[in-house]
Coordinates of C-alpha atoms in Angstrom, one line a residue:
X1 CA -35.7 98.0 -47.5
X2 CA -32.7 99.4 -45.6
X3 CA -31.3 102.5 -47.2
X4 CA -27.8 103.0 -47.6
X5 CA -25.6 104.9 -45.6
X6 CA -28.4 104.9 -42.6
X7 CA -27.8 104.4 -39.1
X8 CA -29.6 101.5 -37.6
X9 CA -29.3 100.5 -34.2
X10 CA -30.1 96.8 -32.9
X11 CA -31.2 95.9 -28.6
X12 CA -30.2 92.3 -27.5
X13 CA -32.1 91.5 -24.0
X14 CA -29.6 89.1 -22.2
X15 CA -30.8 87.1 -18.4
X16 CA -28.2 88.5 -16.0
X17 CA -27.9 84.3 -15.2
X18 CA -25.7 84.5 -18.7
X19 CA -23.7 87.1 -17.4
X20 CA -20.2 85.9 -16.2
X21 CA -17.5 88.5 -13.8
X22 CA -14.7 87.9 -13.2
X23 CA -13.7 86.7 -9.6
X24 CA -11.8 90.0 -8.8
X25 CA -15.0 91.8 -9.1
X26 CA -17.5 89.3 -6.8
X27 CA -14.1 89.8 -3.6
X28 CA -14.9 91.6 -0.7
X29 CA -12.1 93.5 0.5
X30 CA -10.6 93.0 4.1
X31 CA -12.1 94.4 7.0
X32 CA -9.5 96.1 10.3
X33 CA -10.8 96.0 13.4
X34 CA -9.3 98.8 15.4
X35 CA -7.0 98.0 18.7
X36 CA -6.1 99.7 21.8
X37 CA -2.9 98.9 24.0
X38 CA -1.3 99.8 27.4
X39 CA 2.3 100.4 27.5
X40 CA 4.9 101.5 30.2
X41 CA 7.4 104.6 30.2
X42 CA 10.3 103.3 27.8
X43 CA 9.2 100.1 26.9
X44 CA 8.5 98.6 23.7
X45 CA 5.2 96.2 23.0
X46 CA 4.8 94.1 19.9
X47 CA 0.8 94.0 19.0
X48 CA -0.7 91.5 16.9
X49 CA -2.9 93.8 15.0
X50 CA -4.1 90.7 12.6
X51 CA -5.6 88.7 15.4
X52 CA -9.1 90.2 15.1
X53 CA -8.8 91.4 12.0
X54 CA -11.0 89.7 9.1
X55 CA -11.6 88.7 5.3
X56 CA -15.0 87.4 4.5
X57 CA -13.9 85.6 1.9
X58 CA -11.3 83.7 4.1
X59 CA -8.3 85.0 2.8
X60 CA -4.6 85.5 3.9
X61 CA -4.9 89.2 5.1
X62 CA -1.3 91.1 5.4
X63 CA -0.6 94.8 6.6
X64 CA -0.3 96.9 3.4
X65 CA 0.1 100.1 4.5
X66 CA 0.3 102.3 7.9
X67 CA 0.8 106.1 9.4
X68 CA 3.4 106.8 12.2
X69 CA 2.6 107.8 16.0
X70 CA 3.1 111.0 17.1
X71 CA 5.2 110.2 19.9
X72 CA 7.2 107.2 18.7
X73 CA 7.9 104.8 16.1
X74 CA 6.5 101.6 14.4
X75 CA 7.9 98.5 12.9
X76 CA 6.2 95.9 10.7
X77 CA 7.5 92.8 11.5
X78 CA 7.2 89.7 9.1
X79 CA 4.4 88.1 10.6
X80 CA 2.6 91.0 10.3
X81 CA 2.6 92.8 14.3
X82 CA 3.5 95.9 14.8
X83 CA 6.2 96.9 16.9
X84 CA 5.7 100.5 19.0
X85 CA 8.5 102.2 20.4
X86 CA 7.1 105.6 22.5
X87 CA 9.7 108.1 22.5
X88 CA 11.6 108.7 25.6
X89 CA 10.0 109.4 29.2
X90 CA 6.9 110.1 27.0
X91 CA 3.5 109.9 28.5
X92 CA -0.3 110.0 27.7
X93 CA -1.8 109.0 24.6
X94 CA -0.9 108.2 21.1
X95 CA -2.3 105.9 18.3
X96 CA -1.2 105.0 14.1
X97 CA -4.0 103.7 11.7
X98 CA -3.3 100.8 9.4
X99 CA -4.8 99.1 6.0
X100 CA -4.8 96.0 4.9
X101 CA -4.2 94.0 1.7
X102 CA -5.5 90.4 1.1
X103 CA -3.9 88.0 -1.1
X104 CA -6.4 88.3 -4.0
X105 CA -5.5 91.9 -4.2
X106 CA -8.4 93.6 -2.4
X107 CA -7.1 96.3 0.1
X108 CA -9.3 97.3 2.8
X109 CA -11.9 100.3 2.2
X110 CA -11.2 102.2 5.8
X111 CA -8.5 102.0 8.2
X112 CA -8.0 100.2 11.6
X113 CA -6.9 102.9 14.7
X114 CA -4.1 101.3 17.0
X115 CA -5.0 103.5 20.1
X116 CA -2.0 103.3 22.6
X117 CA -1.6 104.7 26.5
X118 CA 1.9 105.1 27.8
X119 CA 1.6 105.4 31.3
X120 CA 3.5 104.6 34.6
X121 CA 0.8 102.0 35.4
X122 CA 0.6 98.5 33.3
X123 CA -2.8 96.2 35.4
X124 CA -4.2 99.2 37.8
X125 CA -6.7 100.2 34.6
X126 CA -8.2 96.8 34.4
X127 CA -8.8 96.3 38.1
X128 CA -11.7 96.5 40.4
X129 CA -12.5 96.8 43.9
X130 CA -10.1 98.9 46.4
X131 CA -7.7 95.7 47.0
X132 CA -7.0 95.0 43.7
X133 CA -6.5 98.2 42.9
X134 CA -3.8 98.8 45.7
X135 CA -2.2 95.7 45.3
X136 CA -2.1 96.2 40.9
X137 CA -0.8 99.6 42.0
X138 CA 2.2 97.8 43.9
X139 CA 2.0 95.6 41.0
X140 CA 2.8 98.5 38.1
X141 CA 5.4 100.0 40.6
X142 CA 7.3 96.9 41.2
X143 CA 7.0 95.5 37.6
X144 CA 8.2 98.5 36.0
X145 CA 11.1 99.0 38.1
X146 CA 12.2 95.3 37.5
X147 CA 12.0 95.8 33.9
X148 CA 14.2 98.9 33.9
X149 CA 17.3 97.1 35.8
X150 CA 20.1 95.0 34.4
X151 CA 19.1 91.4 35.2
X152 CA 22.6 90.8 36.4
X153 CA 21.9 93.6 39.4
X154 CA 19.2 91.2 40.4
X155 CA 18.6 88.2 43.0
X156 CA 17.5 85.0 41.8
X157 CA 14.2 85.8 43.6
X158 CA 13.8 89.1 42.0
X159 CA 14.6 87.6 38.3
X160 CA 11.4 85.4 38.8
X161 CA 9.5 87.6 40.1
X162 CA 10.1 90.1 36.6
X163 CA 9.5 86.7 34.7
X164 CA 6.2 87.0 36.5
X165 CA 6.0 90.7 35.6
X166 CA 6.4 90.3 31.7
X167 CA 4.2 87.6 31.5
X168 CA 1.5 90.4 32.8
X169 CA 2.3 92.7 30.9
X170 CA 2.2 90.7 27.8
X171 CA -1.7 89.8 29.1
X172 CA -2.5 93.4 29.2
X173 CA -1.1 94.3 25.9
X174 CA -3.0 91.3 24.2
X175 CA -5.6 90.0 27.2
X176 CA -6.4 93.0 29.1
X177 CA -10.1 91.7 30.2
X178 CA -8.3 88.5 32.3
X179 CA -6.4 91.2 34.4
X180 CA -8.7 92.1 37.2
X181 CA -9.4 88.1 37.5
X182 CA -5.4 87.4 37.8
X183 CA -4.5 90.5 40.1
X184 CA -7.1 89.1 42.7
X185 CA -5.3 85.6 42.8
X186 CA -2.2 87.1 43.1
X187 CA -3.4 89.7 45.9
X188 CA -3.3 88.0 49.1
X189 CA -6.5 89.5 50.4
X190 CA -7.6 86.0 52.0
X191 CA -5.3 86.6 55.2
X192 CA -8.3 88.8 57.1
X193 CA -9.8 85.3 57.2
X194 CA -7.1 84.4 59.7
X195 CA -8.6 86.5 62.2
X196 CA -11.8 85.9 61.7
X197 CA -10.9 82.4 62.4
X198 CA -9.6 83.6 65.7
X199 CA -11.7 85.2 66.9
X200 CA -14.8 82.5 66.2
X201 CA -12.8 80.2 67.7
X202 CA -12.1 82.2 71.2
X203 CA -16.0 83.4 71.4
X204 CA -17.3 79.6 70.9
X205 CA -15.2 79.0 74.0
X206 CA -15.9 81.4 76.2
X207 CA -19.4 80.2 75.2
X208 CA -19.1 77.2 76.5
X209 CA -17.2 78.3 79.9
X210 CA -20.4 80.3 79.8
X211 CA -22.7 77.3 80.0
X212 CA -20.8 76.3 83.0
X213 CA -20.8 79.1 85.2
X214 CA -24.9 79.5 83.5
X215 CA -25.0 75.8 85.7
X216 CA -23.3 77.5 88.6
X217 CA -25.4 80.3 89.6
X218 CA -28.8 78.3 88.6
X219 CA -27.4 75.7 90.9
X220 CA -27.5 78.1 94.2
X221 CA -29.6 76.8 97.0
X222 CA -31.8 74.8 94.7
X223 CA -31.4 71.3 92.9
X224 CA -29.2 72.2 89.7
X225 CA -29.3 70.4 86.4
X226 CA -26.8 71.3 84.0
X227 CA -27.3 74.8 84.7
X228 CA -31.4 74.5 84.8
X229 CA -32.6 75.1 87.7
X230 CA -35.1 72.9 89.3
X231 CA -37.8 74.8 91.9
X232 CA -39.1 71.1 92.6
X233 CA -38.3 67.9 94.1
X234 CA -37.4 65.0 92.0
X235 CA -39.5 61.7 91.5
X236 CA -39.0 58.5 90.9
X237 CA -35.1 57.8 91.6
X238 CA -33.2 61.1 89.9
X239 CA -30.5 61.8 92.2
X240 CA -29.0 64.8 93.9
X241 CA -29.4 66.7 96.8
X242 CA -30.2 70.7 97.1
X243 CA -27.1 71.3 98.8
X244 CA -24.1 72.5 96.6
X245 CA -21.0 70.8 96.2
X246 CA -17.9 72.6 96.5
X247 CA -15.9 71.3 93.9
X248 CA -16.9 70.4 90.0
X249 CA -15.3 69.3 87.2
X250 CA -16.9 70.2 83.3
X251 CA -15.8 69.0 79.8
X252 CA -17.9 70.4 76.5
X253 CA -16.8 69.7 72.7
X254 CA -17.6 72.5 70.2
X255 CA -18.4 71.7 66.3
X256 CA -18.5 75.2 64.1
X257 CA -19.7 75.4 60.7
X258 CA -19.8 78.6 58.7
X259 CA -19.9 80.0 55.1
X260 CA -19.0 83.3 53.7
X261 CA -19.6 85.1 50.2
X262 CA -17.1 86.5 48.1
X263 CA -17.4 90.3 48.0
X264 CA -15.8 92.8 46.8
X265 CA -13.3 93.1 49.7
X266 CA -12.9 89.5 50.7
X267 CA -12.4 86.0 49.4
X268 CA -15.1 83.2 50.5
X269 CA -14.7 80.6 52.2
X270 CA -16.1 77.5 54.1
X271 CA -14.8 76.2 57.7
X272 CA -15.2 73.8 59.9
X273 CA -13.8 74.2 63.5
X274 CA -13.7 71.2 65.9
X275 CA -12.4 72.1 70.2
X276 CA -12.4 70.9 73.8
X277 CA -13.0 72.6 77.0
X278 CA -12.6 71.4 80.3
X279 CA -12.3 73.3 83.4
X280 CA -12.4 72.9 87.4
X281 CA -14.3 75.4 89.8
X282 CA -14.9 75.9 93.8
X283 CA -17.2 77.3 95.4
X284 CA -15.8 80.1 97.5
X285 CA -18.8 81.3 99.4
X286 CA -22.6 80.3 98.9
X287 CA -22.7 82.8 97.1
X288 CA -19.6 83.1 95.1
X289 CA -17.8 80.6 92.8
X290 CA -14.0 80.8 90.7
X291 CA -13.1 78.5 88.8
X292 CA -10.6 77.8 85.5
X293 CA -10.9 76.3 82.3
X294 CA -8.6 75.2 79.2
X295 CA -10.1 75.6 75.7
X296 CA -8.4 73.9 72.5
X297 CA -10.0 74.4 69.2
X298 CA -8.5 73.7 65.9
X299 CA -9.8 74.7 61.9
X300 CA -9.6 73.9 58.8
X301 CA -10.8 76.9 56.4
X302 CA -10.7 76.7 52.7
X303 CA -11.6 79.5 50.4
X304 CA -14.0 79.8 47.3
X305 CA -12.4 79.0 44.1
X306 CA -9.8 76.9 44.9
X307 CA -8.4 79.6 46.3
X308 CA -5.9 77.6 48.8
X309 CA -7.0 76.4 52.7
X310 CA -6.0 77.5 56.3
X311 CA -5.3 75.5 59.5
X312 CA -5.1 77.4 62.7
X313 CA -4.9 76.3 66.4
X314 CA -6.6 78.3 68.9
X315 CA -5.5 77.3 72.8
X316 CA -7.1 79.8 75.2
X317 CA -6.5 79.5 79.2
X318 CA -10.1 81.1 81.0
X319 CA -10.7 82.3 84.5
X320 CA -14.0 82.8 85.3
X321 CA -16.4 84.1 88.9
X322 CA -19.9 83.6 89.7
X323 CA -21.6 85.6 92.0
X324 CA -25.5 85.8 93.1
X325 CA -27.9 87.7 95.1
X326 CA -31.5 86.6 95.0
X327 CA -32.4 86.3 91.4
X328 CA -30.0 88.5 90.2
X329 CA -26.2 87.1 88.9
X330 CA -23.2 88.4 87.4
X331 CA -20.1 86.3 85.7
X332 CA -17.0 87.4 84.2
X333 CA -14.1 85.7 82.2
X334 CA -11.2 86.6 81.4
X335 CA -8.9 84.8 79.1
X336 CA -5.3 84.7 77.2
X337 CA -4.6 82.4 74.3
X338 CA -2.3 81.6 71.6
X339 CA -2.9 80.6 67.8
X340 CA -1.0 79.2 65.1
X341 CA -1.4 79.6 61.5
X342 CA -0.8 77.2 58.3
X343 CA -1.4 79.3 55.2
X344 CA -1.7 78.3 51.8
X345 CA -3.0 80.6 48.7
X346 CA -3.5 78.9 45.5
X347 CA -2.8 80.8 42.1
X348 CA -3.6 79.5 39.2
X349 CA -4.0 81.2 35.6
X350 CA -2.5 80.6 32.3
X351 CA 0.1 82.9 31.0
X352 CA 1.0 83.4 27.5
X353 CA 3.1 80.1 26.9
X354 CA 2.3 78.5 29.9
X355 CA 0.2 77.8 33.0
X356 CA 1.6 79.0 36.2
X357 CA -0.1 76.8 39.2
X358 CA 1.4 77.4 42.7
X359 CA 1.1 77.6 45.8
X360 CA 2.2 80.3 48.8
X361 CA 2.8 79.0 51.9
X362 CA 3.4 81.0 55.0
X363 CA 3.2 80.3 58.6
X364 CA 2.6 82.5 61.7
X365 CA 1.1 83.0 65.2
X366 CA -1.0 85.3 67.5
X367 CA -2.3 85.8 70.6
X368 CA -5.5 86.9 72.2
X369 CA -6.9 88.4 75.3
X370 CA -10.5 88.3 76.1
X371 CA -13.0 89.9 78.9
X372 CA -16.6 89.2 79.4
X373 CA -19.4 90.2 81.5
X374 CA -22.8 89.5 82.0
X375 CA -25.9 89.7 84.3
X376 CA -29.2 87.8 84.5
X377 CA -32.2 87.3 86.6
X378 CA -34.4 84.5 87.2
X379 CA -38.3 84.1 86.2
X380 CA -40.0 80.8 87.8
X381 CA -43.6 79.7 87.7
X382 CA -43.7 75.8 88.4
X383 CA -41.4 73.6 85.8
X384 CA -41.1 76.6 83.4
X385 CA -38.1 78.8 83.7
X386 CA -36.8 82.6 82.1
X387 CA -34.0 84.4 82.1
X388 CA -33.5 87.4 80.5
X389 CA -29.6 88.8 80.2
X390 CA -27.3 91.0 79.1
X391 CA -23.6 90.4 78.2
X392 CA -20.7 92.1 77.3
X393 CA -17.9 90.5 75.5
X394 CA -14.6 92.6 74.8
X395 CA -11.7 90.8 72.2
X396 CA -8.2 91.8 71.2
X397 CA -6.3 90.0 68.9
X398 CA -3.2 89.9 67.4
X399 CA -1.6 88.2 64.5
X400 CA 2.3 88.1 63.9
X401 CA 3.7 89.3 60.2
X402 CA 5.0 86.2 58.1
X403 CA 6.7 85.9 54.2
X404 CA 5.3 83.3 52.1
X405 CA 7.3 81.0 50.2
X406 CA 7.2 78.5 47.1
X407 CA 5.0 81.1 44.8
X408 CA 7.4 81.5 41.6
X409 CA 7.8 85.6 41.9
X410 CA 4.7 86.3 43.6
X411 CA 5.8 85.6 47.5
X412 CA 4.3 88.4 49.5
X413 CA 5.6 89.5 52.9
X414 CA 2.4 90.7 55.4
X415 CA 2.9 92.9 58.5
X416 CA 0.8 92.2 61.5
X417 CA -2.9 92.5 61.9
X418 CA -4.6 93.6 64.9
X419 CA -8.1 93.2 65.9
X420 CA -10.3 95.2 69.1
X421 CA -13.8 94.0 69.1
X422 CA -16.8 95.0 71.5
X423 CA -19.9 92.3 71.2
X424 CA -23.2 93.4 73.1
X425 CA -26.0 90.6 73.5
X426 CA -29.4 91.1 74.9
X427 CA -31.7 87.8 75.4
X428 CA -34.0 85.4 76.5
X429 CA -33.2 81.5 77.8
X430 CA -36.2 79.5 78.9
X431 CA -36.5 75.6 79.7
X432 CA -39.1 73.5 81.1
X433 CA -38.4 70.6 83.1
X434 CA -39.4 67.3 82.5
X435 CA -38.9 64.4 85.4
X436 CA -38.7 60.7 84.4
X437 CA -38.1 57.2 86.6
X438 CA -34.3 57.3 85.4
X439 CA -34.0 61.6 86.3
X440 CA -34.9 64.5 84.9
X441 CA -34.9 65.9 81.0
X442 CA -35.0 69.9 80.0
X443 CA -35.5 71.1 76.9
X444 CA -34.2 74.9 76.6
X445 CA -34.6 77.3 74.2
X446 CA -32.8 80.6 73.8
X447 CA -32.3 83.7 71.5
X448 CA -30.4 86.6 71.7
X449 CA -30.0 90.0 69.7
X450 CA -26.3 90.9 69.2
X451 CA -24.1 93.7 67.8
X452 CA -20.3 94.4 66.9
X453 CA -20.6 97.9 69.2
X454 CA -17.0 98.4 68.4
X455 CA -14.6 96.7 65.9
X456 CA -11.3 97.9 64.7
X457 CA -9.7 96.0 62.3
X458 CA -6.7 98.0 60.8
X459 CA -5.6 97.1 57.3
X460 CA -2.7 94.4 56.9
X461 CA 0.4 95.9 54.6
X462 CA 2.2 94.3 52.4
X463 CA 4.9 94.2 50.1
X464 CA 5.9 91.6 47.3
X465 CA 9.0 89.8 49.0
X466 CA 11.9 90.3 45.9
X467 CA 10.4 93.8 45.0
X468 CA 14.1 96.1 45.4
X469 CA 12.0 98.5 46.6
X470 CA 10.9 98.2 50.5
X471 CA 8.4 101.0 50.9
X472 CA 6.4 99.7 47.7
X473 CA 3.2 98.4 49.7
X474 CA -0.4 97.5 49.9
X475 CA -2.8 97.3 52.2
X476 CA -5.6 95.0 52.4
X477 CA -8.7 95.8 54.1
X478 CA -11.7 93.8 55.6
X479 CA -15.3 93.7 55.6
X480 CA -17.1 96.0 57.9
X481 CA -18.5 94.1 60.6
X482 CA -22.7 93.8 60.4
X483 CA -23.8 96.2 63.3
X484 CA -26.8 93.9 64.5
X485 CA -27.3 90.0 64.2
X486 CA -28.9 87.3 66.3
X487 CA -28.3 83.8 67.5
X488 CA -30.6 81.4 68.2
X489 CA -30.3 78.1 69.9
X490 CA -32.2 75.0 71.4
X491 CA -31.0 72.1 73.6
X492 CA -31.5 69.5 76.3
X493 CA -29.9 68.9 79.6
X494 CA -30.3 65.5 81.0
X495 CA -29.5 64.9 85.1
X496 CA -28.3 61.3 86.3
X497 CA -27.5 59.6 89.8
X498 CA -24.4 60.5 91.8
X499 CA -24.3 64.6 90.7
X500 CA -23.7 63.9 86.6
X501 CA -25.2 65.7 84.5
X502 CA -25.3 66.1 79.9
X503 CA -26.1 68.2 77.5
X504 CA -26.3 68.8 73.8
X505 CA -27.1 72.0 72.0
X506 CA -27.2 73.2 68.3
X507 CA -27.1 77.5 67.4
X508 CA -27.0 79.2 64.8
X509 CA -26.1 82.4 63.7
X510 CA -27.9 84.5 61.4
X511 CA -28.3 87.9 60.4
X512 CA -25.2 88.7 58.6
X513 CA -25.1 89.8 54.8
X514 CA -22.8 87.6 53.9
X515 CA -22.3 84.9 56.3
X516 CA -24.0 82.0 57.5
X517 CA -23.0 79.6 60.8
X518 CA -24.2 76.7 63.3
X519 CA -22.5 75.5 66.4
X520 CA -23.4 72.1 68.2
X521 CA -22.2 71.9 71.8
X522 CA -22.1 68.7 73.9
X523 CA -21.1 67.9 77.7
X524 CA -21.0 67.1 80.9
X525 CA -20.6 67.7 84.8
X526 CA -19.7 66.0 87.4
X527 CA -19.9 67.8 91.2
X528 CA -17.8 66.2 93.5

């Protein structure tokens, strides 16, 4: 029985599966993600705060509310970026927080932090490596400036180049990451590979004037082939006397293939070099030989990445003396060339609203001096042959300034480049001859331990060709050269009837830390 007036109370257990919220209460509210932007001296930047920002729910997401910057003022445009104007000549850091609001009413639980740097520099944060750096340094000097004068006040030159300039600094307000990648395509570090082109070129061929006067000295008082020395009669029909002829003609062609890593400094790139040599001597004395020799090589060097290709022609006029006493010989060369360059850089990267694909052309020319040495002494013991030398090779090189052309704003103007190099080389050649009914055959061998004793390579300057300020430069420096590599090499000489003579020979070069290269030499004599 239930009394009156009593309190009774009553307990209904309900599954939570019966239980229905409304959709307001299951939202999650939008999450900021917090921002941080470069921006120059009195210059304004629009920032797309929404891009990263997120609703898990997948709803629109709008700005709802925001604090202002200490040193400047902020906008909220209708699509939601935020405009920031720093106040005048200010510099150093500043930053505004913002919330957000998404359209089923759920506003975000913490803020975003905009973090902003007004500075004098736009790309030289984002860059790496000491040309990069200098050349984004030139970069934020030159792009600043253009930005801060009338349009009207500049060329048509200039006024493509700031189109250039905005475009950057639009990708380091939104893209900053892609900067270090897009200042080294539009720094022209891959000129150093001009003289390295050079100078390759003008060792191969004093190398190969080399091999002649090798022939020359071996060929004193004893039956010569190619340079090898016989200390025994021939057999079976191969021809020649073991008197000297006074006058000889020579004619080698050179083949060069190298590689080189991208480092930090440099650009790779791949090359292959194709030349001619042909030269005259007389023999003075028994003793003592001169003699002259024209060298033409010409190469085609591309660089990594698509980076753009060079074309150079090398043409080098040699002297070069033999002298010898007993088994001891010295030689010398000198030599003065010219070279002409065909540059072309390609830079590629996409800007905001478009992709920007061209390509700087430039041309220029040089010239070269070089002076070499060496001594060597003869080791016989029936067929098999040593000798042991020494050289000295001694290189100066110098490349003309140029302006580039057909880049879209980023046209650079480089001053000249100037190269003094000291090679030492200490080695070993030995060869063994072989006679047959038709003459004789002689394998050689040969390897050498080398170093760059001396090399001074000063850093090419450079300015951007429609920046209104001259003295705004760069420099661009080169890889140190390695102090100690090696070459090895192995060959054959063949000697025919009637004083001709061949050969063929393959090197290669090893030993550096970043490069790799092989040279195949083939010739012959003829001793009048």
């Amino acid at each position: 029985m239930i009394q009156k007036d009593s309190l009774h109370t009553f307990r209904w257990l309900v599954p939570a599966g019966f239980i229905l919220l409304s959709p307001l209460a299951l939202a999650a509210a939008p999450v900021p993600v917090d921002d941080s932007r470069t921006v120059p001296v009195n210059k304004d930047i629009t920032i797309d705060v929404l891009r990263n920002d997120f609703d898990p729910d997948g709803d629109s997401i709008f700005i709802d509310s925001t604090t202002s910057p200490a040193h400047g003022i902020i906008t909220v445009n209708g699509d939601g970026s935020i405009k920031y104007s720093p106040d005048e000549n200010y510099l150093g850091a500043d930053s505004f927080t913002y919330t957000l609001i998404a359209s089923d009413e759920q506003v975000s639980e913490t803020a975003a932090t905009v973090s902003i740097n007004v500075a004098d520099t736009i790309v030289t944060p984002f860059t790496a490596g000491r040309n990069d750096r200098s050349v984004a340094s030139a970069l934020d000097d030159m792009c600043i400036r253009l930005t801060s004068t009338p349009e009207d006040e500049l060329s048509s030159g200039s006024r493509k180049t700031l189109e250039r300039c905005e475009a950057l600094l639009e990708l380091s307000a939104t893209d900053p990451d892609r900067i270090d990648g897009i200042v080294n395509k539009i720094g022209p570090e891959e000129t150093v590979a001009l003289m390295r082109s050079n100078s390759g070129a003008t060792a191969n061929q004093s190398s190969a004037v080399g091999q002649r006067t090798a022939q020359l000295i071996r060929g004193i008082n004893r039956f010569s082939i190619n340079g090898i020395a016989m200390n025994e009669s021939l057999t079976g029909g191969a021809a020649g006397d073991d008197s000297p002829s006074r006058l000889g003609f020579f004619a080698t062609i050179l083949h060069e293939g190298a590689k080189k890593d991208t480092t930090d400094l440099e650009s790779g790139f791949d090359y292959d070099a194709n030349g001619l040599v042909v030269g005259a001597d007389y023999r003075v004395t028994s003793k003592l030989v001169a003699g002259g020799a024209v060298g033409w090589t010409q190469n085609d060097l591309e660089y990594s990445d698509d980076g753009g290709e060079v074309d150079t022609d090398i043409l080098n006029l040699i002297g070069y003396l033999t002298y010898q006493s007993g088994n001891l010989s010295l030689t010398g060369q000198l030599g003065y060339g010219t070279s002409n360059y065909d540059s072309k850089r390609h830079i590629q990267y996409e800007e905001p609203t478009s992709t920007l694909d061209v390509t700087a052309q430039g041309e220029t020319s040089g010239d070269q001096i070089y002076l070499s040495t060496s001594a060597e002494y003869l080791w016989s013991h029936e067929a098999l042959t040593l000798y042991p030398y020494a050289r000295a090779a001694y290189l100066h090189s110098q490349i003309d300034g140029y302006t580039e052309n057909e880049a879209e704003g980023w046209e650079v103007e480089l001053g000249e480049q100037e190269l003094d190099q000291l090679t030492l080389s200490l080695g070993i050649q030995g060869q063994y001859a072989l006679s047959y009914e038709w003459g004789v055959l002689t394998p050689t061998a040969d390897i050498a331990l080398m170093s760059e004793a001396f090399a001074d390579q000063g850093n090419v300057v450079g300015r951007f060709a429609f920046d209104t300020d001259p003295n705004n430069v760069f420099e661009v420096e080169a890889d140190e050269e390695d102090q100690f590599f090696y070459q090895a090499g192995i060959g054959a000489v063949s000697v025919f009837t009637n004083g001709l003579s061949t050969f063929i020979e393959a090197r290669m070069t090893g030993g550096y830390s970043d490069v790799s290269a092989y040279q195949l030499l083939a010739g012959l004599r003829y001793e009048m």
